[in-house]
Amino acid sequence: MKEIAYDNGFINRWELERYDAKWINKIGPLAKAFFDANPERLTDDDIEEICAGEQGEVDETYGNLHGFKELLESLNDYFNNH
């Protein structure tokens, strides 16, 4: 959420860093499931790429990993409805 928020200007000098419990409760369990299944991907670089990377490259790199589709759908929902 943080990477998406910063990348898209949701957080700036006028909008402070804060997160709605609705999104935390939606994205958190899916992120946990993804990173529990793919612990080698729990790096700052991977998190940034998943949240703010080029869609085609993200799909190619992570698309076949367990739990990615569900995580990506929730992140896209956050991006589109924040």
Coordinates of C-alpha atoms in Angstrom, one line a residue:
M1 CA 0.0 0.0 0.0
K2 CA 2.8 2.4 0.9
E3 CA 4.6 1.9 -2.4
I4 CA 1.4 2.5 -4.4
A5 CA 0.4 5.5 -2.3
Y6 CA 3.8 7.2 -2.7
D7 CA 4.1 6.3 -6.4
N8 CA 0.7 7.8 -7.2
G9 CA 0.8 10.9 -5.0
F10 CA -1.7 9.7 -2.4
I11 CA 0.9 10.7 0.2
N12 CA 2.6 14.1 -0.1
R13 CA 3.2 17.1 2.0
W14 CA -0.6 17.8 2.2
E15 CA -1.8 14.2 2.6
L16 CA 0.0 12.4 5.4
E17 CA 0.8 8.7 5.5
R18 CA -2.2 6.9 6.9
Y19 CA -4.1 3.8 5.9
D20 CA -7.7 3.0 6.1
A21 CA -8.5 -0.2 8.1
K22 CA -10.6 -1.4 5.2
W23 CA -7.6 -1.6 2.9
I24 CA -5.3 -3.1 5.6
N25 CA -7.8 -5.8 6.3
K26 CA -8.2 -6.6 2.6
I27 CA -4.6 -6.5 1.5
G28 CA -2.8 -7.6 4.6
P29 CA -4.0 -11.3 4.6
L30 CA -3.3 -11.6 0.9
A31 CA 0.1 -10.1 1.2
K32 CA 0.9 -12.4 4.1
A33 CA -0.3 -15.5 2.2
F34 CA 1.8 -14.5 -0.8
F35 CA 5.0 -13.8 1.1
D36 CA 4.5 -16.9 3.3
A37 CA 4.4 -19.0 0.1
N38 CA 7.2 -17.1 -1.5
P39 CA 9.5 -15.9 1.3
E40 CA 12.4 -15.2 -1.1
R41 CA 10.3 -12.4 -2.6
L42 CA 10.0 -10.5 0.7
T43 CA 12.5 -7.9 -0.3
D44 CA 12.2 -4.1 -0.7
D45 CA 13.0 -4.5 -4.4
D46 CA 10.3 -7.1 -4.9
I47 CA 7.7 -5.1 -2.9
E48 CA 8.4 -2.0 -4.9
E49 CA 8.2 -3.9 -8.2
I50 CA 5.0 -5.6 -7.3
C51 CA 3.4 -2.3 -6.3
A52 CA 4.8 0.1 -8.8
G53 CA 6.5 -1.8 -11.6
E54 CA 5.5 -2.2 -15.2
Q55 CA 2.5 -4.5 -15.4
G56 CA 3.9 -6.8 -18.1
E57 CA 7.2 -7.3 -16.3
V58 CA 5.4 -7.8 -13.0
D59 CA 3.1 -10.4 -14.5
E60 CA 6.1 -12.2 -16.1
T61 CA 8.2 -12.2 -12.9
Y62 CA 5.5 -13.0 -10.3
G63 CA 2.4 -14.2 -12.3
N64 CA 3.0 -17.9 -11.7
L65 CA 3.7 -17.6 -8.0
H66 CA 1.2 -18.9 -5.4
G67 CA -1.1 -16.2 -4.2
F68 CA 0.1 -13.5 -6.6
K69 CA -3.1 -13.2 -8.6
E70 CA -5.2 -12.5 -5.5
L71 CA -2.7 -10.0 -4.1
L72 CA -2.5 -8.2 -7.4
E73 CA -6.3 -7.9 -7.6
S74 CA -6.4 -6.4 -4.1
L75 CA -3.6 -3.9 -4.9
N76 CA -5.3 -2.9 -8.2
D77 CA -8.5 -2.4 -6.3
Y78 CA -6.7 -0.2 -3.8
F79 CA -5.1 1.8 -6.7
N80 CA -8.4 2.2 -8.5
N81 CA -10.6 3.0 -5.5
H82 CA -8.4 4.9 -3.1

